[in-house]
Coordinates of C-alpha atoms in Angstrom, one line a residue:
L1 CA 219.4 -41.2 45.4
S2 CA 217.5 -42.1 42.3
F3 CA 218.0 -45.3 40.3
Y4 CA 216.9 -46.0 36.8
N5 CA 217.4 -49.8 36.4
Y6 CA 213.8 -50.4 35.6
D7 CA 211.6 -49.9 32.5
S8 CA 210.4 -46.3 32.9
E9 CA 207.6 -47.0 30.4
T10 CA 206.0 -49.5 32.7
T11 CA 202.5 -48.5 33.9
F12 CA 203.0 -49.0 37.6
T13 CA 199.5 -47.8 38.6
E14 CA 196.1 -47.1 37.1
T15 CA 195.7 -43.9 39.1
D16 CA 197.7 -40.7 39.9
Y17 CA 199.0 -42.3 43.1
N18 CA 202.3 -44.3 42.9
I19 CA 203.5 -46.5 45.7
Y20 CA 206.4 -48.1 43.9
A21 CA 209.8 -46.7 44.9
K22 CA 212.1 -45.1 42.2
N23 CA 214.7 -43.8 44.6
F24 CA 216.4 -44.4 47.9
V25 CA 215.5 -42.1 50.8
G26 CA 218.9 -42.6 52.5
I27 CA 221.7 -44.9 53.4
A28 CA 221.9 -47.1 56.5
E29 CA 224.1 -49.9 57.8
I30 CA 222.5 -53.3 58.3
T31 CA 223.8 -56.1 60.4
Q32 CA 222.3 -59.3 61.8
K33 CA 221.9 -57.6 65.1
T34 CA 219.8 -54.9 63.4
L35 CA 217.6 -57.5 61.8
D36 CA 217.0 -59.2 65.2
E37 CA 216.2 -56.0 67.0
F38 CA 213.7 -54.8 64.3
G39 CA 212.2 -58.2 63.8
Y40 CA 213.2 -58.2 60.1
K41 CA 214.5 -61.2 58.2
L42 CA 216.8 -61.8 55.2
V43 CA 214.6 -63.5 52.6
A44 CA 217.3 -63.9 49.9
G45 CA 221.1 -63.6 49.5
T46 CA 223.5 -62.4 52.2
L47 CA 224.1 -59.2 54.0
P48 CA 226.4 -56.7 52.3
D49 CA 230.1 -56.3 53.1
G50 CA 230.9 -52.8 54.4
S51 CA 234.3 -52.8 52.7
K52 CA 232.8 -53.1 49.2
D53 CA 230.2 -51.3 47.2
E54 CA 227.5 -53.8 48.2
I55 CA 224.0 -53.2 49.3
A56 CA 220.8 -55.0 50.5
I57 CA 217.4 -53.7 49.5
S58 CA 214.0 -54.3 51.0
S59 CA 211.3 -56.6 49.7
Y60 CA 209.2 -53.4 49.1
L61 CA 212.0 -51.9 46.8
C62 CA 212.2 -55.3 45.1
E63 CA 208.5 -54.9 44.0
T64 CA 209.6 -52.0 41.7
F65 CA 211.7 -54.4 39.7
I66 CA 209.1 -57.2 39.8
K67 CA 206.6 -54.8 38.4
G68 CA 208.9 -52.8 36.1
K69 CA 211.6 -55.5 35.2
Y70 CA 215.3 -54.8 35.5
T71 CA 218.1 -53.6 33.2
D72 CA 221.8 -53.2 33.9
G73 CA 222.2 -50.7 31.0
T74 CA 223.0 -53.1 28.2
T75 CA 221.3 -52.5 24.9
D76 CA 220.3 -54.6 21.9
S77 CA 221.4 -54.1 18.3
N78 CA 218.9 -51.4 17.9
G79 CA 220.2 -49.5 20.9
K80 CA 217.2 -50.3 23.1
P81 CA 217.7 -51.4 26.7
V82 CA 217.5 -55.1 27.4
Y83 CA 215.1 -55.9 30.3
Q84 CA 215.1 -59.0 32.5
T85 CA 212.0 -60.3 34.2
I86 CA 212.2 -60.5 38.0
A87 CA 209.9 -63.1 39.4
S88 CA 211.1 -63.2 43.0
A89 CA 213.4 -61.6 45.5
A90 CA 216.1 -64.2 44.7
D91 CA 216.2 -63.0 41.1
M92 CA 217.5 -59.6 42.3
V93 CA 220.5 -61.0 44.2
G94 CA 223.7 -60.2 42.2
K95 CA 222.1 -57.5 40.2
K96 CA 223.7 -54.0 40.0
I97 CA 222.1 -50.6 40.6
Q98 CA 223.6 -47.3 39.6
T99 CA 222.9 -44.4 42.0
A100 CA 224.8 -41.3 43.1
N101 CA 227.4 -41.9 40.3
K102 CA 228.3 -45.3 41.7
T103 CA 227.5 -48.9 40.9
Y104 CA 226.3 -51.1 43.8
T105 CA 225.9 -54.9 43.8
I106 CA 222.8 -56.2 45.5
T107 CA 223.7 -59.1 47.8
G108 CA 220.5 -59.6 49.7
I109 CA 216.8 -58.8 50.1
V110 CA 215.4 -57.9 53.5
D111 CA 211.8 -58.2 54.5
T112 CA 211.1 -55.0 56.6
N113 CA 207.5 -55.9 57.3
F114 CA 206.3 -53.1 55.1
D115 CA 202.5 -53.6 54.5
M116 CA 202.3 -52.8 50.8
E117 CA 199.0 -54.6 50.5
R118 CA 197.4 -51.9 52.7
Y119 CA 198.1 -49.3 50.0
Q120 CA 197.4 -51.4 47.0
S121 CA 193.9 -49.9 46.6
L122 CA 195.6 -46.5 45.7
T123 CA 196.9 -48.0 42.5
E124 CA 193.5 -49.4 41.3
K125 CA 191.2 -47.4 39.2
K126 CA 187.8 -46.8 40.7
E127 CA 184.6 -45.7 38.9
R128 CA 182.6 -42.8 40.3
T129 CA 184.4 -42.3 43.5
S130 CA 182.7 -40.0 46.1
T131 CA 184.3 -37.1 47.8
T132 CA 184.6 -39.2 50.9
D133 CA 186.5 -41.9 49.0
Q134 CA 188.8 -39.3 47.5
L135 CA 189.6 -37.8 50.9
V136 CA 190.3 -41.3 52.3
D137 CA 192.6 -42.1 49.4
F138 CA 194.4 -38.7 49.9
A139 CA 194.9 -39.4 53.6
L140 CA 196.0 -43.0 52.9
M141 CA 198.6 -41.7 50.4
N142 CA 200.0 -39.2 53.0
E143 CA 200.1 -42.1 55.5
F144 CA 202.0 -44.2 52.9
A145 CA 204.5 -41.3 52.4
Y146 CA 205.3 -41.3 56.1
A147 CA 205.5 -45.1 56.3
Q148 CA 207.8 -45.3 53.3
S149 CA 210.2 -42.5 54.2
S150 CA 210.4 -43.2 58.0
S151 CA 211.5 -46.8 57.8
L152 CA 214.2 -49.0 56.4
A153 CA 211.8 -49.9 53.5
S154 CA 213.2 -47.3 51.1
V155 CA 216.8 -47.2 52.5
M156 CA 219.9 -48.4 50.7
M157 CA 221.3 -50.8 53.2
T158 CA 225.1 -51.2 53.4
G159 CA 227.5 -53.2 55.4
E160 CA 229.0 -52.2 58.7
G161 CA 231.5 -49.3 58.5
Y162 CA 230.4 -48.1 55.0
V163 CA 228.3 -45.1 56.2
Q164 CA 231.1 -43.8 58.4
N165 CA 233.5 -44.0 55.4
L166 CA 231.0 -41.9 53.4
I167 CA 230.7 -39.4 56.2
E168 CA 234.5 -38.9 56.3
K169 CA 234.5 -38.3 52.5
E170 CA 231.5 -35.9 52.7
P171 CA 232.3 -32.4 51.6
S172 CA 232.0 -29.5 54.0
I173 CA 228.9 -27.9 52.3
Y174 CA 225.8 -26.9 54.2
P175 CA 222.2 -27.0 52.9
L176 CA 220.2 -23.9 52.4
N177 CA 217.0 -25.6 53.6
T178 CA 216.1 -23.0 56.2
N179 CA 217.1 -19.8 54.3
Y180 CA 216.3 -19.0 50.7
V181 CA 219.2 -17.6 48.6
N182 CA 219.1 -16.8 44.8
Y183 CA 221.3 -14.8 42.5
Y184 CA 220.1 -13.4 39.2
G185 CA 221.7 -11.1 36.6
I186 CA 220.9 -7.4 36.3
N187 CA 222.7 -6.9 33.0
T188 CA 222.3 -10.4 31.6
D189 CA 219.7 -13.2 31.6
M190 CA 221.3 -15.4 34.2
N191 CA 219.9 -17.3 37.2
I192 CA 221.8 -19.1 40.0
D193 CA 219.7 -21.0 42.5
P194 CA 221.9 -22.9 44.9
E195 CA 220.9 -25.6 47.3
Y196 CA 224.2 -25.6 49.3
M197 CA 226.7 -23.1 50.5
A198 CA 230.4 -23.4 51.5
Q199 CA 233.5 -21.4 52.3
L200 CA 236.6 -21.2 50.0
K201 CA 238.7 -23.1 52.6
D202 CA 236.4 -26.1 52.3
V203 CA 236.7 -26.4 48.5
S204 CA 240.3 -25.3 48.0
S205 CA 241.3 -28.8 46.9
Q206 CA 238.8 -28.7 44.0
K207 CA 239.6 -27.4 40.5
I208 CA 238.4 -23.8 40.2
T209 CA 238.4 -21.8 37.0
W210 CA 239.2 -18.2 38.1
L211 CA 237.7 -15.5 36.0
D212 CA 239.9 -12.6 37.2
G213 CA 243.0 -14.1 38.7
E214 CA 243.4 -16.7 41.4
K215 CA 242.3 -15.7 45.0
T216 CA 243.1 -17.1 48.4
T217 CA 240.2 -15.2 50.1
L218 CA 236.9 -13.9 48.8
G219 CA 235.9 -10.3 49.2
D220 CA 232.5 -9.0 50.1
K221 CA 229.9 -9.9 47.4
E222 CA 232.4 -12.1 45.6
I223 CA 231.2 -15.7 44.9
I224 CA 232.3 -18.9 43.3
V225 CA 229.6 -21.0 41.7
T226 CA 229.5 -24.6 40.6
S227 CA 229.1 -25.3 36.9
D228 CA 225.9 -27.3 37.2
I229 CA 223.8 -24.4 38.6
I230 CA 224.6 -21.7 36.1
M231 CA 221.7 -21.2 33.8
M232 CA 221.3 -18.6 31.0
Y233 CA 218.4 -18.0 28.7
S234 CA 219.1 -18.4 25.0
E235 CA 217.6 -16.4 22.2
N236 CA 215.0 -19.0 21.3
G237 CA 213.6 -18.9 24.9
G238 CA 215.2 -22.1 26.1
T239 CA 218.0 -22.5 28.6
E240 CA 221.7 -23.3 28.3
N241 CA 223.9 -24.9 30.9
Y242 CA 227.4 -23.8 31.7
S243 CA 230.0 -23.8 28.9
Q244 CA 233.4 -22.2 28.3
E245 CA 231.8 -19.6 26.1
M246 CA 229.9 -18.2 29.1
L247 CA 233.0 -17.3 31.1
D248 CA 233.3 -13.7 29.7
T249 CA 229.6 -13.2 30.3
L250 CA 230.0 -14.4 33.9
K251 CA 233.0 -12.2 34.5
N252 CA 231.1 -9.1 33.6
A253 CA 227.8 -10.1 35.1
N254 CA 226.3 -7.8 37.8
L255 CA 224.2 -10.1 40.1
E256 CA 221.5 -9.2 42.5
M257 CA 221.0 -11.5 45.5
G258 CA 217.5 -12.4 46.8
F259 CA 217.5 -13.5 50.5
V260 CA 214.7 -14.8 52.8
P261 CA 215.9 -15.4 56.4
E262 CA 214.9 -18.5 58.3
N263 CA 211.2 -18.6 59.5
T264 CA 210.3 -15.3 57.8
N265 CA 208.7 -14.0 54.7
D266 CA 211.0 -11.0 54.5
Y267 CA 212.3 -11.1 50.9
T268 CA 215.3 -8.7 50.6
T269 CA 217.5 -7.9 47.6
E270 CA 221.0 -6.6 47.3
D271 CA 223.0 -5.9 44.2
G272 CA 226.7 -5.7 43.4
Y273 CA 227.5 -9.5 43.6
K274 CA 230.1 -10.8 41.2
V275 CA 231.2 -14.3 40.1
V276 CA 235.0 -14.6 40.4
G277 CA 235.3 -18.3 39.8
V278 CA 233.6 -21.5 38.6
L279 CA 234.0 -24.9 40.2
E280 CA 233.7 -27.6 37.5
I281 CA 231.4 -30.5 38.6
N282 CA 232.0 -33.9 37.2
E283 CA 231.6 -37.6 38.2
N284 CA 234.5 -37.3 40.7
N285 CA 233.2 -34.4 42.7
Y286 CA 229.4 -34.5 42.1
Q287 CA 228.9 -34.1 45.9
Y288 CA 229.7 -30.4 45.5
G289 CA 226.9 -29.8 43.0
S290 CA 224.5 -26.9 43.3
T291 CA 226.8 -25.0 45.6
V292 CA 227.8 -21.4 46.0
I293 CA 231.1 -20.5 47.7
V294 CA 231.2 -17.3 49.7
N295 CA 233.4 -15.6 52.4
E296 CA 233.0 -16.3 56.1
K297 CA 230.9 -13.2 56.8
E298 CA 228.3 -14.1 54.1
F299 CA 228.4 -17.8 55.1
N300 CA 227.5 -16.9 58.7
R301 CA 224.7 -14.7 57.6
C302 CA 223.1 -17.3 55.4
I303 CA 223.7 -20.5 57.3
T304 CA 221.9 -20.5 60.6
R305 CA 222.5 -24.0 62.0
E306 CA 225.1 -26.7 61.9
K307 CA 224.7 -29.6 59.5
G308 CA 224.4 -33.0 61.2
E309 CA 225.8 -36.2 59.9
Y310 CA 222.4 -37.9 59.8
D311 CA 219.0 -36.7 58.5
F312 CA 216.9 -39.1 60.6
V313 CA 217.1 -42.0 63.0
I314 CA 215.2 -45.3 62.7
G315 CA 214.5 -47.5 65.7
P316 CA 212.2 -50.3 66.7
M317 CA 209.0 -49.3 68.6
P318 CA 208.9 -50.5 72.2
T319 CA 206.6 -53.5 73.0
E320 CA 205.5 -52.4 76.5
K321 CA 202.7 -49.9 76.7
A322 CA 204.5 -47.8 79.4
D323 CA 207.6 -47.6 77.2
I324 CA 205.6 -46.4 74.2
E325 CA 203.8 -43.7 76.3
H326 CA 207.1 -42.5 77.7
M327 CA 208.7 -42.3 74.3
V328 CA 205.7 -40.4 72.8
S329 CA 205.5 -38.0 75.7
F330 CA 209.3 -37.3 75.4
C331 CA 209.0 -36.6 71.6
Y332 CA 206.0 -34.3 72.1
Q333 CA 207.3 -32.4 75.1
E334 CA 207.2 -28.6 74.9
G335 CA 209.2 -25.8 76.5
T336 CA 212.6 -27.6 76.1
D337 CA 215.6 -27.0 73.9
E338 CA 215.8 -30.6 73.0
Q339 CA 213.1 -32.3 70.9
F340 CA 212.9 -35.3 68.6
Q341 CA 210.1 -35.5 66.0
L342 CA 208.5 -38.9 66.0
Q343 CA 207.4 -39.9 62.5
N344 CA 205.7 -43.0 61.1
A345 CA 202.3 -43.9 59.6
V346 CA 200.6 -43.9 63.0
T347 CA 201.9 -40.6 64.2
Y348 CA 200.8 -39.0 60.9
E349 CA 197.2 -40.1 61.6
L350 CA 197.6 -39.2 65.3
D351 CA 198.7 -35.6 64.5
T352 CA 196.0 -35.2 61.8
I353 CA 193.1 -36.5 64.0
H354 CA 194.5 -34.6 67.0
T355 CA 194.4 -31.3 65.0
V356 CA 190.8 -32.0 64.0
L357 CA 189.7 -33.0 67.5
K358 CA 191.5 -30.1 69.1
A359 CA 189.6 -27.7 66.8
M360 CA 186.3 -29.3 67.7
S361 CA 187.1 -30.0 71.4
K362 CA 185.0 -27.0 72.7
I363 CA 182.0 -28.1 70.7
F364 CA 182.3 -31.7 72.0
L365 CA 182.8 -30.3 75.5
Y366 CA 179.6 -28.2 75.4
I367 CA 177.6 -31.1 73.8
G368 CA 178.9 -33.5 76.5
I369 CA 178.0 -31.1 79.3
G370 CA 174.5 -30.7 77.8
F371 CA 174.0 -34.4 77.7
A372 CA 175.4 -34.8 81.2
L373 CA 173.0 -32.2 82.6
F374 CA 170.0 -33.7 80.8
A375 CA 170.8 -37.2 82.1
S376 CA 171.4 -35.8 85.6
L377 CA 168.1 -34.0 85.7
M378 CA 166.3 -37.1 84.5
L379 CA 167.8 -39.2 87.2
A380 CA 167.3 -36.6 89.8
N381 CA 163.6 -36.2 88.8
F382 CA 163.1 -39.9 89.0
I383 CA 164.6 -40.2 92.5
G384 CA 162.9 -37.0 93.7
T385 CA 159.5 -38.2 92.4
S386 CA 160.0 -41.6 94.0
I387 CA 160.8 -40.0 97.4
S388 CA 157.9 -37.4 97.2
H389 CA 155.4 -40.3 96.9
K390 CA 156.7 -41.7 100.2
K391 CA 155.8 -38.7 102.5
Q392 CA 153.7 -40.9 104.8
E393 CA 156.6 -43.4 105.3
I394 CA 158.9 -40.5 106.2
G395 CA 156.3 -39.0 108.5
I396 CA 155.9 -42.4 110.3
L397 CA 159.7 -42.8 110.6
R398 CA 160.0 -39.3 112.1
A399 CA 157.0 -40.0 114.5
I400 CA 158.7 -43.1 116.0
G401 CA 161.9 -41.1 116.7
S402 CA 164.1 -41.4 113.5
R403 CA 166.4 -38.5 112.9
S404 CA 166.6 -36.7 109.5
N405 CA 170.0 -38.4 108.9
D406 CA 168.5 -41.8 109.6
V407 CA 165.8 -41.1 107.1
F408 CA 168.3 -39.8 104.5
R409 CA 170.4 -43.0 104.8
I410 CA 167.4 -45.2 104.3
F411 CA 166.3 -43.4 101.1
F412 CA 169.9 -42.8 99.9
S413 CA 170.4 -46.6 99.9
E414 CA 167.5 -46.9 97.5
S415 CA 168.8 -44.1 95.4
F416 CA 172.2 -45.6 95.4
I417 CA 170.9 -48.8 93.9
I418 CA 169.1 -46.9 91.2
A419 CA 172.3 -44.9 90.5
M420 CA 174.4 -48.0 90.3
I421 CA 171.9 -49.6 87.8
N422 CA 172.2 -46.3 85.8
F423 CA 176.0 -46.4 86.1
V424 CA 176.3 -50.0 84.9
L425 CA 173.9 -49.4 82.0
S426 CA 175.6 -46.1 81.0
A427 CA 179.1 -47.6 81.1
T428 CA 178.1 -50.6 79.2
G429 CA 176.3 -48.6 76.5
V430 CA 179.2 -46.1 76.1
F431 CA 181.7 -49.0 75.9
I432 CA 179.6 -50.8 73.2
A433 CA 179.1 -47.5 71.2
T434 CA 182.8 -46.6 71.4
T435 CA 183.8 -50.1 70.3
V436 CA 181.4 -50.1 67.4
I437 CA 182.4 -46.5 66.2
N438 CA 186.2 -47.4 66.5
T439 CA 185.6 -50.6 64.5
V440 CA 183.6 -48.8 61.8
I441 CA 186.3 -46.1 61.5
R442 CA 189.1 -48.7 61.3
D443 CA 187.3 -51.0 58.8
N444 CA 185.7 -48.3 56.5
L445 CA 188.4 -45.6 56.7
G446 CA 191.4 -47.8 57.3
V447 CA 192.6 -45.7 60.3
L448 CA 195.4 -47.2 62.3
I449 CA 194.7 -45.6 65.6
T450 CA 191.9 -45.8 68.2
V451 CA 190.0 -42.5 67.7
L452 CA 187.7 -42.8 70.8
N453 CA 189.0 -43.9 74.1
F454 CA 186.8 -45.3 76.9
G455 CA 189.0 -46.1 79.9
P456 CA 189.2 -45.8 83.7
R457 CA 189.0 -42.0 83.7
Q458 CA 185.7 -42.0 81.9
I459 CA 184.3 -44.9 84.0
L460 CA 185.2 -43.0 87.2
L461 CA 183.6 -39.8 85.9
L462 CA 180.3 -41.7 85.2
F463 CA 180.5 -43.2 88.7
V464 CA 181.1 -39.9 90.4
V465 CA 178.3 -38.2 88.5
S466 CA 175.8 -41.0 89.3
I467 CA 176.6 -41.0 93.0
A468 CA 176.6 -37.2 93.2
V469 CA 173.2 -36.9 91.5
A470 CA 171.8 -39.7 93.7
A471 CA 173.0 -38.0 96.9
V472 CA 171.7 -34.5 96.0
A473 CA 168.4 -35.9 94.6
S474 CA 167.8 -37.8 97.8
F475 CA 169.0 -35.2 100.3
L476 CA 166.9 -32.2 99.1
P477 CA 163.4 -33.8 99.1
V478 CA 164.1 -35.9 102.3
K479 CA 165.2 -32.8 104.1
K480 CA 162.1 -30.8 102.9
I481 CA 159.7 -33.6 104.1
A482 CA 161.6 -34.4 107.3
S483 CA 161.5 -30.8 108.4
K484 CA 157.7 -30.9 108.5
K485 CA 155.7 -32.0 111.5
P486 CA 155.3 -35.8 111.4
I487 CA 151.5 -35.5 111.4
D488 CA 151.6 -33.2 108.3
A489 CA 153.8 -35.6 106.5
I490 CA 151.6 -38.5 107.4
R491 CA 148.5 -36.7 106.2
N492 CA 150.4 -35.7 103.0
R493 CA 150.1 -32.0 103.7

């Protein structure tokens, strides 16, 4: 849903990255209840009336007109567009926008909490940027794309009931977004590349120019095309759109169909297709544009899933941690027939970093095991050396009647204290290192998520390793010394 009510010659950015919207990503109804649930607020004007062609736009969309001015299409005496300066959101109230062959009146501006300042650096020219800076900008631009398209920031907001009215008027055409279909001429320079497919019964109310007599049903390999997708190559190498002079050429054209089924790379071709009619596209039926009409058999072969009424759903994030974890786990569940893809700026970074960490997880695991073994051996050696220097004490304890278990408990108490000191220092050190690394990543790279996590599981693991090493390091030397005769231990033999 593109709009052109701004000065297209405006230099919006000094770089190749553009963060100013030039189209709507969808249409959604907005009410005061919606604003309250999302934590949004109306900063200018009023909410739109669903019974009229009225809309509200976001503060983010308003920035396009503040930067690029506004025009309602009027021109001066020289035929040049007349542009108006937009200084604030209030200046956009009452302005009209043309999109989807309709004119809408802007009644209000909604602050959707879109953090445009976060992405402003993408528009500023930088001298001698390093490869790292370029990668950071690239990742930030991808994050912006998710943040922009997965929120109400770029949505045309209408009044209650307006969207349902649009759905009821929506034509019964289905997108070819999972299958690829193309028709090209064998005996003529013709190319037909549709985006949608429909059956004759779904377009019977439209005006169709029949090339070889009117039909009530379509035979095998008979198709009807819309006038906007017919393209023929002219003698000078350019292209010509549909015109009445092309009807005879269309009637005699032998077309070959190229087909790639869903989730495959199997490109197959089949000739013998014939255009039997043309559906004229104009401002009254533009919704049918870029469509090919086929019979039921061909339709079922090319369309593999039903078209829904909505492309995506926008909802506020929960505030409680448990609710967020439950929603994320539900969206990422595997092995079920039902799945919802959660998309926003944070999930983009989460998926990207998860992919990197998953690929490096084995390396990190082996490095972690190596450090754990090294630290354990150092601790065990310290405890073992300390106990071996106390053979006489052990011999005396054994001589006065202490059992091996009694001796072990005495020296394990000492080892336990050492292990606890080691545990506290390790946990504190890891916590500080994790906090510093996360802070540096957030500040320098602008990452929204916490990359490294140090929580109860990691603390428990450190505690268990410390206690286990202390127990083993105490038990083995004590048992070895206690098994000797007391006199030999006392004489250090």
